[in-house]
């Protein structure tokens, strides 16, 4: 690595100075809304951000910071969205922009549905793993019943907020997403992250070029 070991110690210690870290365990895989509910004692009483670590988002301004800025314009819950291919719609929460909403980055929603069939989808805008959740989300999680795949779906809790007249918006984030939950996404995420790093960029680029030259097709 060519790095002084004490630099590496500093690197591992730096995150501990950025925030106070706590962990809770979800005893059984009962869905994302259930996982959020497990964190209730830690975040209750104020809006909070939810990030899925298997969705890697590389952006000049971190996507969570983009959502926090959007919150100033649209207090309430906000989901990060991107256009998804028709064939991929059944893998995402899909949003329904409010009637008359234009093509702006920040769009008020009329509905949101978990993993619909493509034919029934209200749009091609799929939710990716970054959310701002307003503090009422816990009341709505208590109200919903198990939904898609018999899990407590966060999407259903957001739909419940909308049904109660609360503000839920979508934000078309700026940046690139890598779904590390799939083999190709996992590999591309590592390559893309390495190409952003001055200490790795040249080596990785050179090795990739060699590999591609050996396998032109
Ligand atoms: C979850 C959410 C879904 C969202 C997706 C983004 O689904 O339930 O609404 O679009 O994350 O990655 P999962 O990928 O856990 O099946």
Coordinates of C-alpha atoms and ligand atoms in Angstrom, one line a residue:
X1 CA 0.0 0.0 0.0
X2 CA 3.0 2.3 0.6
X3 CA 1.2 3.9 3.5
X4 CA 2.5 4.5 6.9
X5 CA 0.5 2.2 9.3
X6 CA -0.3 5.1 11.6
X7 CA -2.0 6.8 8.6
X8 CA -4.2 3.7 8.3
X9 CA -5.1 3.9 12.0
X10 CA -6.1 7.5 11.6
X11 CA -8.3 6.6 8.6
X12 CA -10.2 4.0 10.6
X13 CA -10.6 6.4 13.6
X14 CA -11.8 9.4 11.5
X15 CA -15.5 8.3 11.1
X16 CA -15.9 8.0 14.9
X17 CA -15.2 11.7 15.2
X18 CA -17.9 12.6 12.6
X19 CA -21.0 11.3 14.4
X20 CA -22.2 9.3 17.4
X21 CA -22.8 5.7 16.2
X22 CA -25.4 3.4 17.6
X23 CA -26.6 0.0 16.4
X24 CA -29.9 -1.8 16.7
X25 CA -30.7 -5.3 15.5
X26 CA -33.8 -6.3 13.6
X27 CA -34.5 -9.7 15.1
X28 CA -36.4 -11.0 12.0
X29 CA -36.4 -9.9 8.4
X30 CA -40.0 -8.5 8.4
X31 CA -39.4 -5.7 5.9
X32 CA -37.9 -2.2 5.7
X33 CA -40.7 -0.5 7.7
X34 CA -40.1 -3.0 10.5
X35 CA -36.3 -2.3 10.4
X36 CA -37.1 1.5 10.6
X37 CA -39.3 0.8 13.5
X38 CA -36.4 -0.9 15.4
X39 CA -34.5 2.4 15.2
X40 CA -37.4 4.4 16.6
X41 CA -35.9 5.1 20.0
X42 CA -32.8 6.6 18.3
X43 CA -34.4 9.0 15.9
X44 CA -37.9 9.7 17.2
X45 CA -39.2 13.3 17.3
X46 CA -37.5 14.8 14.3
X47 CA -37.2 14.1 10.6
X48 CA -34.3 11.7 9.7
X49 CA -32.4 10.2 6.8
X50 CA -32.6 6.6 5.8
X51 CA -29.8 5.2 3.6
X52 CA -29.5 1.7 2.1
X53 CA -25.8 0.7 2.1
X54 CA -26.4 -1.7 -0.8
X55 CA -27.3 1.3 -3.1
X56 CA -24.0 3.1 -3.8
X57 CA -24.6 6.6 -5.0
X58 CA -21.6 8.5 -6.3
X59 CA -22.3 12.2 -6.7
X60 CA -20.5 15.6 -6.5
X61 CA -23.0 16.6 -3.8
X62 CA -23.9 13.6 -1.7
X63 CA -27.4 12.5 -2.5
X64 CA -28.5 12.7 1.2
X65 CA -27.3 16.3 1.2
X66 CA -29.4 16.9 -2.0
X67 CA -32.5 15.5 -0.2
X68 CA -31.8 17.7 2.9
X69 CA -31.7 20.8 0.7
X70 CA -34.9 19.7 -1.0
X71 CA -36.5 19.3 2.4
X72 CA -36.2 23.1 2.9
X73 CA -38.5 23.6 -0.1
X74 CA -40.8 20.7 0.7
X75 CA -40.9 19.7 4.4
X76 CA -42.3 16.2 4.7
X77 CA -41.0 12.9 3.5
X78 CA -38.8 12.8 0.4
X79 CA -37.7 9.8 -1.6
X80 CA -34.8 9.8 -4.1
X81 CA -35.9 8.6 -7.5
X82 CA -34.5 7.8 -10.9
X83 CA -36.0 6.7 -14.3
X84 CA -36.0 2.9 -14.4
X85 CA -36.3 0.6 -17.5
X86 CA -39.8 -0.9 -18.0
X87 CA -38.5 -4.4 -17.4
X88 CA -37.0 -3.3 -14.0
X89 CA -40.2 -1.6 -12.6
X90 CA -41.3 -4.7 -10.6
X91 CA -38.1 -4.4 -8.5
X92 CA -38.7 -0.9 -7.2
X93 CA -41.1 1.3 -5.3
X94 CA -42.7 3.4 -8.1
X95 CA -44.0 7.0 -7.5
X96 CA -47.1 8.7 -8.9
X97 CA -46.3 12.4 -9.4
X98 CA -49.2 14.7 -8.4
X99 CA -51.4 15.8 -11.3
X100 CA -49.9 18.9 -13.0
X101 CA -46.5 18.3 -11.5
X102 CA -43.9 19.3 -14.1
X103 CA -40.5 17.7 -14.8
X104 CA -38.7 19.5 -12.0
X105 CA -36.3 17.6 -9.8
X106 CA -38.5 18.0 -6.8
X107 CA -42.0 16.7 -7.4
X108 CA -45.0 16.4 -5.0
X109 CA -46.5 12.9 -5.0
X110 CA -50.1 11.7 -5.3
X111 CA -49.2 8.0 -4.7
X112 CA -46.4 5.5 -4.3
X113 CA -46.6 1.7 -4.8
X114 CA -44.2 -1.1 -4.0
X115 CA -43.0 -3.2 -6.9
X116 CA -46.0 -3.0 -9.3
X117 CA -46.3 -4.9 -12.6
X118 CA -45.0 -2.7 -15.4
X119 CA -48.5 -2.4 -16.9
X120 CA -50.0 -1.0 -13.7
X121 CA -47.1 1.3 -12.8
X122 CA -48.0 5.0 -12.3
X123 CA -44.7 6.1 -13.8
X124 CA -41.1 5.0 -14.6
X125 CA -39.7 6.8 -11.6
X126 CA -38.3 4.2 -9.2
X127 CA -37.2 4.8 -5.5
X128 CA -33.6 4.3 -4.7
X129 CA -32.2 3.8 -1.3
X130 CA -32.1 7.3 0.1
X131 CA -35.0 8.8 2.0
X132 CA -35.9 11.7 4.3
X133 CA -38.7 10.5 6.6
X134 CA -40.8 12.9 8.5
X135 CA -41.3 12.2 12.2
X136 CA -44.9 11.0 11.7
X137 CA -43.6 7.9 9.8
X138 CA -43.7 5.8 12.9
X139 CA -47.5 6.3 13.4
X140 CA -48.0 5.2 9.8
X141 CA -45.7 2.1 10.3
X142 CA -48.0 1.1 13.2
X143 CA -51.1 1.4 10.9
X144 CA -49.9 -0.6 7.9
X145 CA -50.4 -4.3 7.4
X146 CA -47.8 -6.6 5.8
X147 CA -47.8 -5.9 2.0
X148 CA -45.7 -7.1 -0.9
X149 CA -43.9 -10.3 -0.1
X150 CA -45.7 -10.3 3.3
X151 CA -43.3 -7.7 4.6
X152 CA -44.0 -4.4 6.3
X153 CA -43.2 -2.1 3.4
X154 CA -41.9 1.4 3.9
X155 CA -43.6 2.3 0.6
X156 CA -46.9 1.5 2.3
X157 CA -46.1 3.7 5.3
X158 CA -45.3 6.6 2.8
X159 CA -48.6 5.9 1.0
X160 CA -50.4 6.1 4.4
X161 CA -48.7 9.5 4.9
X162 CA -50.1 10.7 1.6
X163 CA -53.6 9.3 2.3
X164 CA -53.5 11.3 5.6
X165 CA -52.8 14.5 3.6
X166 CA -49.1 14.7 4.6
X167 CA -46.5 15.9 2.2
X168 CA -44.4 13.2 0.4
X169 CA -42.2 14.3 -2.5
X170 CA -39.8 12.7 -5.0
X171 CA -36.4 14.1 -5.8
X172 CA -34.6 13.2 -9.0
X173 CA -31.1 13.2 -7.6
X174 CA -28.0 14.1 -9.5
X175 CA -25.4 11.3 -9.5
X176 CA -24.7 7.7 -10.5
X177 CA -26.2 4.7 -8.8
X178 CA -24.7 1.2 -8.4
X179 CA -26.9 -1.6 -7.1
X180 CA -24.4 -3.7 -5.1
X181 CA -27.1 -6.3 -4.5
X182 CA -26.5 -7.6 -8.0
X183 CA -23.2 -9.2 -9.2
X184 CA -22.6 -6.7 -12.1
X185 CA -23.6 -3.7 -9.9
X186 CA -21.2 -4.9 -7.2
X187 CA -18.3 -5.1 -9.6
X188 CA -19.1 -1.8 -11.3
X189 CA -19.4 0.0 -7.9
X190 CA -15.9 -1.0 -7.0
X191 CA -14.5 0.1 -10.3
X192 CA -16.4 3.4 -10.3
X193 CA -15.3 4.2 -6.8
X194 CA -11.7 3.3 -7.6
X195 CA -11.7 5.6 -10.6
X196 CA -12.7 8.5 -8.4
X197 CA -9.7 7.9 -6.0
X198 CA -6.4 9.6 -7.0
X199 CA -4.4 6.9 -5.2
X200 CA -6.1 4.1 -7.2
X201 CA -7.3 5.7 -10.5
X202 CA -4.1 5.1 -12.6
X203 CA -3.5 1.6 -11.6
X204 CA -7.1 0.5 -12.0
X205 CA -7.5 2.2 -15.4
X206 CA -4.3 0.6 -16.7
X207 CA -5.3 -2.9 -15.6
X208 CA -8.8 -2.4 -17.0
X209 CA -7.3 -1.3 -20.4
X210 CA -5.1 -4.4 -20.4
X211 CA -8.0 -6.7 -19.6
X212 CA -10.2 -5.1 -22.3
X213 CA -7.4 -5.3 -24.9
X214 CA -7.2 -9.0 -24.2
X215 CA -10.9 -9.5 -24.6
X216 CA -12.0 -7.0 -27.3
X217 CA -15.6 -8.6 -27.5
Ligands
LIG1 C1 -36.4 -1.6 -1.5 C2 -37.7 -0.8 -1.4 C3 -38.0 -0.3 -2.8 C4 -36.9 0.5 -3.4 C5 -35.6 -0.3 -3.4 C6 -34.4 0.5 -3.8 O1 -36.6 -2.8 -2.2 O2 -38.7 -1.7 -0.9 O3 -39.2 0.5 -2.7 O4 -37.2 0.9 -4.7 O5 -35.3 -0.8 -2.1 O6 -33.2 -0.2 -3.8 P1 -35.5 -4.0 -2.2 O7 -34.4 -3.7 -3.1 O8 -35.0 -4.1 -0.8 O9 -36.3 -5.2 -2.6

